[in-house]
Coordinates of C-alpha atoms in Angstrom, one line a residue:
Chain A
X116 CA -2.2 24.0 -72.5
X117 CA -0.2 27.2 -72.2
X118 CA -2.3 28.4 -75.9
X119 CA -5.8 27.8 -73.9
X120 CA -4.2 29.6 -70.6
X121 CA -3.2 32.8 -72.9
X122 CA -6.2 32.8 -74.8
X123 CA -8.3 32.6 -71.0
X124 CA -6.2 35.7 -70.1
X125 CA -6.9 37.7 -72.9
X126 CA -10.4 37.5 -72.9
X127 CA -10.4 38.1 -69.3
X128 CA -7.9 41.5 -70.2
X129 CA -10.7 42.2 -72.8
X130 CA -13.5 41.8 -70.5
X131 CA -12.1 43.9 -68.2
X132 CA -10.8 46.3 -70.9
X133 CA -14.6 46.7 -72.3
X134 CA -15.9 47.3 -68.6
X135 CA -13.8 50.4 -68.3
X136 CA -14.6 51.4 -71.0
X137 CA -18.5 51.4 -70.6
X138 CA -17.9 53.0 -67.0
X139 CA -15.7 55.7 -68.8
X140 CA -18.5 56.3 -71.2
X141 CA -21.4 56.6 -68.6
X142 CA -18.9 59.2 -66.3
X143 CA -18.6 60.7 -69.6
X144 CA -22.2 60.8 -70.7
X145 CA -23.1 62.0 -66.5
X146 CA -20.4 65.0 -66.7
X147 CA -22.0 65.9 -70.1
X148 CA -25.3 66.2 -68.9
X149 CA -25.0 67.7 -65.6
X150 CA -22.3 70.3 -67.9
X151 CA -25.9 71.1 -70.0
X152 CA -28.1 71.0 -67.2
X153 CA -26.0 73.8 -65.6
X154 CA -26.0 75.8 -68.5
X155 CA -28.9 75.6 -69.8
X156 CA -31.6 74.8 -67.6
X157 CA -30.3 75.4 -63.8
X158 CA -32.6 78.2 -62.0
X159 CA -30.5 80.7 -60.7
X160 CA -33.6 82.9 -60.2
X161 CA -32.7 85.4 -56.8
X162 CA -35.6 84.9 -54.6
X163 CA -34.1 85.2 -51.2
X164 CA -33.1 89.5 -50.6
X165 CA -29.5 89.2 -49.9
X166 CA -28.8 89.3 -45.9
X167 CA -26.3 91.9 -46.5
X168 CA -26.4 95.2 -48.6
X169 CA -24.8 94.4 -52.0
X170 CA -21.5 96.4 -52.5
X171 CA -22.3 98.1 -55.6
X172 CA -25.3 101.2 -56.5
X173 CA -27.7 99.8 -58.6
X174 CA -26.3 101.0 -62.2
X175 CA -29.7 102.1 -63.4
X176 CA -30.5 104.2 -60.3
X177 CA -29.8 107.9 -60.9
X178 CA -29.7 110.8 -58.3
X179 CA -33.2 112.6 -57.2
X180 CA -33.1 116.1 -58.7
X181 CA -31.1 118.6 -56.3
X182 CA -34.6 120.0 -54.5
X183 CA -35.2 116.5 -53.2
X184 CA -31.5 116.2 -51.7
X185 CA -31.6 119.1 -49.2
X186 CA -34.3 117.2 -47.2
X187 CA -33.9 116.7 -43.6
X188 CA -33.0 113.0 -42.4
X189 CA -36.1 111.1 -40.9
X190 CA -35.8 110.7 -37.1
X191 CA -34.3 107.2 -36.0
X192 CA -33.9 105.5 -32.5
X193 CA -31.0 103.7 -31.6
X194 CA -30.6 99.8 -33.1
X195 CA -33.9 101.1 -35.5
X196 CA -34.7 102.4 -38.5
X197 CA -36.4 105.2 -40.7
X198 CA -37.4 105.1 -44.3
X199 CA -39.4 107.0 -46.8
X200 CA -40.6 105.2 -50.1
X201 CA -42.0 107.3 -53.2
X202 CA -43.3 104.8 -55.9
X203 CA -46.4 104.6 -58.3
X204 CA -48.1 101.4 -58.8
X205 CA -48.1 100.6 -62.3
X206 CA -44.7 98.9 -63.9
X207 CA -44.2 98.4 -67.8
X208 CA -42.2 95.2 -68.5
X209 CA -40.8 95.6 -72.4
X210 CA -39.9 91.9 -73.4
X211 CA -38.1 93.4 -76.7
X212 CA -35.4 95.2 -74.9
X213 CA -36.0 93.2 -71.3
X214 CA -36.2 96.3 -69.7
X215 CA -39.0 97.4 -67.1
X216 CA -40.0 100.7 -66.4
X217 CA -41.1 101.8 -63.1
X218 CA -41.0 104.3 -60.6
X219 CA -39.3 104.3 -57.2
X220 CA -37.3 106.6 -55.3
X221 CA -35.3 106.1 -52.0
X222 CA -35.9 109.7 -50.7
X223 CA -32.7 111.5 -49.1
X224 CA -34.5 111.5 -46.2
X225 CA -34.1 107.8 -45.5
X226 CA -31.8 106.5 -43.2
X227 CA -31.3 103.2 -44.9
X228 CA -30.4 101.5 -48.0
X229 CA -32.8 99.5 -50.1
X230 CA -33.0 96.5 -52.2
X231 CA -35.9 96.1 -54.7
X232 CA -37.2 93.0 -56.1
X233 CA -40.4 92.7 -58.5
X234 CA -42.4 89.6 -57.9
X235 CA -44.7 88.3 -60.4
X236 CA -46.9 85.5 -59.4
X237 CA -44.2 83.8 -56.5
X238 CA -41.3 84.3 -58.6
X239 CA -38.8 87.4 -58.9
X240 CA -38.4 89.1 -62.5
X241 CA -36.2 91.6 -61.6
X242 CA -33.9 93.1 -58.3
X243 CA -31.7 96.1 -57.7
X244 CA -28.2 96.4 -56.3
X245 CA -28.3 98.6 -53.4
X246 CA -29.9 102.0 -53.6
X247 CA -29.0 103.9 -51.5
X248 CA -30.8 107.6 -49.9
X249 CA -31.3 110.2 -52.3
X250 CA -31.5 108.1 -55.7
X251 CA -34.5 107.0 -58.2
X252 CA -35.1 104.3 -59.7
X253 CA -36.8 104.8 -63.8
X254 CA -35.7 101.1 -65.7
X255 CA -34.6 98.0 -64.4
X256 CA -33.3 95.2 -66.1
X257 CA -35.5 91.7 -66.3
X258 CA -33.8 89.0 -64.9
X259 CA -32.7 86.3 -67.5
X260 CA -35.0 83.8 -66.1
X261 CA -37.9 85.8 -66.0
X262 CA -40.9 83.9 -67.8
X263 CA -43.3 86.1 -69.6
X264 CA -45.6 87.1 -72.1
X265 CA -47.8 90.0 -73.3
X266 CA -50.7 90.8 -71.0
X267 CA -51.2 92.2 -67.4
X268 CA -50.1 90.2 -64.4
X269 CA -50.4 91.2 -60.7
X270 CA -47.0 91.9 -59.3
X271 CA -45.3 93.5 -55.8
X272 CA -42.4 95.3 -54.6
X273 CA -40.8 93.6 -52.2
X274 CA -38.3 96.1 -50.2
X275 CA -35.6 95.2 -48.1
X276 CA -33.6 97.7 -45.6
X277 CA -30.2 97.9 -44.7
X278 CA -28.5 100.0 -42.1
X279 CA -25.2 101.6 -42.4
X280 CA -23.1 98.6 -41.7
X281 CA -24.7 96.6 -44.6
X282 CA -26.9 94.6 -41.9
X283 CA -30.7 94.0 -43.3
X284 CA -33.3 95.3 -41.0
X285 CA -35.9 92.8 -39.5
X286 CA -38.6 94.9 -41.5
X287 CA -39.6 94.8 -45.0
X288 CA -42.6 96.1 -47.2
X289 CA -44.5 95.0 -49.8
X290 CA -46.6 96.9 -52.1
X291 CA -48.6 95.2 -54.6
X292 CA -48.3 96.4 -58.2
X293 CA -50.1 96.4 -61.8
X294 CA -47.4 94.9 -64.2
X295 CA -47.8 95.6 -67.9
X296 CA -46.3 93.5 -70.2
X297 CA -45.7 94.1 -73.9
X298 CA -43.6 92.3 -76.5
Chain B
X155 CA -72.0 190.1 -104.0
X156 CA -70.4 186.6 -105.2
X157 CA -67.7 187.3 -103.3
X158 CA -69.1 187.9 -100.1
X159 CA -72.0 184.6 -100.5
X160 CA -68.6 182.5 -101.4
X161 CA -66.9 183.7 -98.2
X162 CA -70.4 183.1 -96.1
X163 CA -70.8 179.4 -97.8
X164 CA -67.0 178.6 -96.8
X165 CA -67.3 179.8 -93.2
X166 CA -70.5 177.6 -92.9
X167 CA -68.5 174.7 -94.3
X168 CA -65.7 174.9 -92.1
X169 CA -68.2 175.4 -89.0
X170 CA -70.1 172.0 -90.1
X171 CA -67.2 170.2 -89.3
X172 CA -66.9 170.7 -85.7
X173 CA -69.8 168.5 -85.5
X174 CA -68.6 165.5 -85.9
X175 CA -66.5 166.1 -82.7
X176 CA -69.7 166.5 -80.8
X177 CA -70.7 162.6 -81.6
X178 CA -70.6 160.2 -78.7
X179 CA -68.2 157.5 -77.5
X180 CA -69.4 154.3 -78.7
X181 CA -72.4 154.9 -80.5
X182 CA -71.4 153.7 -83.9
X183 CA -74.1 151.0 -84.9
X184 CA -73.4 147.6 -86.2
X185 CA -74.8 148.5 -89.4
X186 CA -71.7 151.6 -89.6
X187 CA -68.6 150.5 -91.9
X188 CA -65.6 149.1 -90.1
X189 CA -67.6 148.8 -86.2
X190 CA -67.6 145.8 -84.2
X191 CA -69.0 144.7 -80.3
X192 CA -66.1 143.4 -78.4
X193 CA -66.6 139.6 -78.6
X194 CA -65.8 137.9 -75.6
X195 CA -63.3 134.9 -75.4
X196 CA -63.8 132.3 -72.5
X197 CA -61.5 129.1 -71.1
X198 CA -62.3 126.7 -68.4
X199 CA -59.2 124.5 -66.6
X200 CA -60.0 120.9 -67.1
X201 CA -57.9 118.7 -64.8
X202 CA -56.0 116.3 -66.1
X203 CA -55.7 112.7 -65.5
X204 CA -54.9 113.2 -61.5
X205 CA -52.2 109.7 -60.9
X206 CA -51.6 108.7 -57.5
X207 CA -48.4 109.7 -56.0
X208 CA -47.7 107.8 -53.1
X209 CA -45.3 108.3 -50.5
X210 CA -44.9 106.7 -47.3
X211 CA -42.4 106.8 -43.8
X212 CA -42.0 103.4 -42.2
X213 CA -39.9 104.3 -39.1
X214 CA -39.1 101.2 -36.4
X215 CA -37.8 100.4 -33.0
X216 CA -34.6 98.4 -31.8
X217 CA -36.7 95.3 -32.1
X218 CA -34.8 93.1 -30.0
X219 CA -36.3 90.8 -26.9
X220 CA -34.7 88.8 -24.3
X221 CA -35.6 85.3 -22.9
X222 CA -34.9 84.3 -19.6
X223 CA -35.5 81.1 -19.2
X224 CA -36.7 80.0 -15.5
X225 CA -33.8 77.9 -14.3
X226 CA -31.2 75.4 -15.9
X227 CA -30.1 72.3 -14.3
X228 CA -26.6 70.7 -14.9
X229 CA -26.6 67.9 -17.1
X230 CA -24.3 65.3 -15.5
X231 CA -24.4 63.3 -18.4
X232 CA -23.5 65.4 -20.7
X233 CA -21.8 67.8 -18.8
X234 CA -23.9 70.8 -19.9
X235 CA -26.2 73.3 -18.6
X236 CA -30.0 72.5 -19.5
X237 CA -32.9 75.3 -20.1
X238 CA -35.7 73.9 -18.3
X239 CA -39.2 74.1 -20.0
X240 CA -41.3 77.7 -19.5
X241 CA -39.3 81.3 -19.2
X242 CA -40.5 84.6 -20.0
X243 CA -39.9 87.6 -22.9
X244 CA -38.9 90.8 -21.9
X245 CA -41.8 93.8 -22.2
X246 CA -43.5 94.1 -25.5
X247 CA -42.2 96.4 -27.4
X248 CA -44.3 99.9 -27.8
X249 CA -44.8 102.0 -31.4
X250 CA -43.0 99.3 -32.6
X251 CA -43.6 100.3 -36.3
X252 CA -45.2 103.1 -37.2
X253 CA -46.3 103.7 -40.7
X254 CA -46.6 107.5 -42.0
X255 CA -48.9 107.8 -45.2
X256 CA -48.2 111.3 -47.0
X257 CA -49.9 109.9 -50.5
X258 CA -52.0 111.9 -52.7
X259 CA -54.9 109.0 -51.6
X260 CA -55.3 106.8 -48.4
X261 CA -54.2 103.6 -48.4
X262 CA -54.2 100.3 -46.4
X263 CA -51.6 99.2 -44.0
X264 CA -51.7 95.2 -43.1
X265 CA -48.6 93.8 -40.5
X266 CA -47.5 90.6 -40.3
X267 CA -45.1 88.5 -38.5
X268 CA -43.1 85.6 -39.7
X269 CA -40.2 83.2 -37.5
X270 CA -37.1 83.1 -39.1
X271 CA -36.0 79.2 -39.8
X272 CA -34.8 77.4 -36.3
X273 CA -36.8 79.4 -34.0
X274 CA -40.8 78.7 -34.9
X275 CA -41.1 78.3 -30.9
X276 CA -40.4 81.6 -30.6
X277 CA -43.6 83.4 -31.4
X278 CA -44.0 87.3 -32.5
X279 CA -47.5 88.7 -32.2
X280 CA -48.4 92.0 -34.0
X281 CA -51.8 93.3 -34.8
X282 CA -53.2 92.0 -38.0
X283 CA -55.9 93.8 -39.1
X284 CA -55.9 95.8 -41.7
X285 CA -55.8 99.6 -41.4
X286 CA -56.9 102.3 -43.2
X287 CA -54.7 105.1 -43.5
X288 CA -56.0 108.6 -44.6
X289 CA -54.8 110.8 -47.6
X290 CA -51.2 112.6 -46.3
X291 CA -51.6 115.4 -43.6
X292 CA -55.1 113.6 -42.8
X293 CA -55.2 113.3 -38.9
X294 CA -56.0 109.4 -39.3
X295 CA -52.8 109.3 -42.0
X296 CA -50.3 107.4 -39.3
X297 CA -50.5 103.9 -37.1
X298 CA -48.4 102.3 -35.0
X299 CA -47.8 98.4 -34.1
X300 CA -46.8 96.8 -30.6
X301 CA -45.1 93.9 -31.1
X302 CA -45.1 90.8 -28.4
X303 CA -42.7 87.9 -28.0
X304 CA -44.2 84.4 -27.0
X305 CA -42.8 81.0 -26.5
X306 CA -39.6 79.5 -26.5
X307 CA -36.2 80.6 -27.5
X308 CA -33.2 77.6 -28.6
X309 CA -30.3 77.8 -25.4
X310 CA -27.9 79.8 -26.8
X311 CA -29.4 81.9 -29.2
X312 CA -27.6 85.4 -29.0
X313 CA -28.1 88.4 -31.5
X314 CA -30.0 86.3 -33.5
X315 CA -32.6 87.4 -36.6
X316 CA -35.6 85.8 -35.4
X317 CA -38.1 86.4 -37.2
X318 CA -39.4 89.3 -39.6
X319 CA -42.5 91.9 -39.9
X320 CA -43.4 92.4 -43.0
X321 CA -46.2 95.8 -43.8
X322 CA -48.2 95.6 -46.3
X323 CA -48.8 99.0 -48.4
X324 CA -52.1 98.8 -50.5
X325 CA -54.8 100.7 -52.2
X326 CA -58.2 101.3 -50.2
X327 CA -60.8 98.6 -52.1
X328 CA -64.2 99.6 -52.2
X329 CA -66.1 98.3 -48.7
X330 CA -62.6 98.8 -46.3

């Protein structure tokens, strides 16, 4: 009697034994994927302009030459805001080195900082740190996420503005754009 | 006599060679050993490839409105003050945005208005056509928006972002 009652309990301890270890295997199997997913295949593509001025210069951005810096300050109410923009319309995206090359300049005569994305078809490819008054923009790096191949697209700046105290400015400007791209 | 024809022949000689000092400026034929017409050497300035520079000023007002709403009634269930329905915007705001072209071509200007997320009742109204801005220094190279506040406004909203205006900066297509 007491055999059949021990041999009952262990293939109840079994049972039980083999469930947690199916339920350990699917957690397992779930943390795996959702580990792959985030590496590999999450879209942390930027398409919101942050709502505050990043901290940092955009590292590729580079000083306008000294004749540009002695310009005199556009005039600016109160709670407003004054920019200048200085661009041409054609970009080059290099898919060998992910680079694009482009040209944009934040005048000195701004009164506000900038943040520069490049939109091609919906989706951004590429966006600055802040640049602030007085510096030009030549390259900018492609975002990792950016999907492209050789051939000419239809892009756009979109420019954001942000005042002194980092705060973005309920203005922005698009400009559309010719987009090269080359392997 | 030898003598004396030597001495005559000599002195005729010598008095032949005055002469050539007598010939005039710039009369050597083309035909004459080592004589050339000045040639002349032209040049015409081609411009090159002119690429559009563009630069433009986008200068804006302290966009903010108020909304007074047209009276609130106490809430005795829920112990709260309640907006009634209808209120009014303060003034529209004049020269809202203006937009500066200095370009080396004209270009088109296009405004837009979009409501921030939460307050689609509260409606911005800017003119949407599309302008035409002339080449920088033109006298038609500047316009300036109004911008209008309509609708409704959540209780409570203070300092709030609202909405946006987006402008627009193209090229002038063919027929604008």
């Amino acid at each position: 009697m007491s055999k059949h009652v021990n041999q009952e309990n262990n293939r109840k301890k079994k049972r039980w034994m083999l469930a947690a270890l199916i339920l350990l295997l699917l957690l397992l199997i779930t943390s795996c994927s959702v580990t792959i997913w985030s590496l590999f295949f999450r879209d942390t593509t930027p398409t919101l302009a942050p709502d505050y001025a990043p901290q940092e210069i955009e590292p590729n951005a580079t000083p306008t030459p000294e004749e540009d810096q002695d310009d005199e300050k556009l005039e600016q109410s109160q709670g407003g805001g004054s920019v200048s923009i200085s661009y041409t319309k054609e970009v080059i995206v290099d898919l060998s080195d992910e680079m694009i090359s482009l040209n944009f300049t934040n005048p000195t005569r701004s009164n506000q900082d900038m943040v520069v994305q490049v939109f091609i078809h919906g989706s951004v490819v590429a966006q600055t740190k802040r640049l602030p008054p007085g510096y030009e923009l030549k390259k900018l790096e492609l975002l990792d996420s950016a999907n492209l191949s050789a051939g000419g697209y239809e892009g756009k700046f979109v420019i954001s503005y942000y005042n002194n105290d980092g705060e973005k400015a309920v203005v922005k400007t698009e400009i559309p754009l010719t987009v090269k791209v080359q392997e | 006599m030898k003598k004396v024809l030597s001495i005559v022949l000599a002195i005729a000689m010598i008095a032949t060679m005055s002469v050539v000092s007598f010939a005039a400026a710039g009369s050597a034929s083309k035909e004459a050993v080592g004589a050339f017409d000045a040639i002349d050497v032209t040049a015409t300035y081609a411009s090159g490839e002119k690429v559009p520079s563009y630069l433009i000023d986008l200068e804006w007002e302290n966009l903010a409105f108020t909304y007074t709403s047209t009276n609130e009634t106490w809430d005795t269930d829920e112990y709260k003050w309640v907006a009634s329905v209808g209120g009014s915007w303060s003034a529209a705001i004049e020269d809202a945005v203006t937009v500066t072209n200095h370009s080396s071509v004209g270009v088109t200007a296009k405004a837009a208005y979009a409501s921030a997320e939460g307050y689609e009742a509260a409606i911005g109204t800017i003119d949407t056509e599309l302008k035409t801005l002339g080449i920088g220094g033109a006298a038609d190279s500047s316009v300036a928006y109004d911008l209008s506040m309509s609708g409704t406004l959540p209780q409570g909203t203070e300092d709030a972002v609202i909405g946006t205006v987006t402008i627009t900066i193209a090229d002038i297509v063919d027929g604008e």
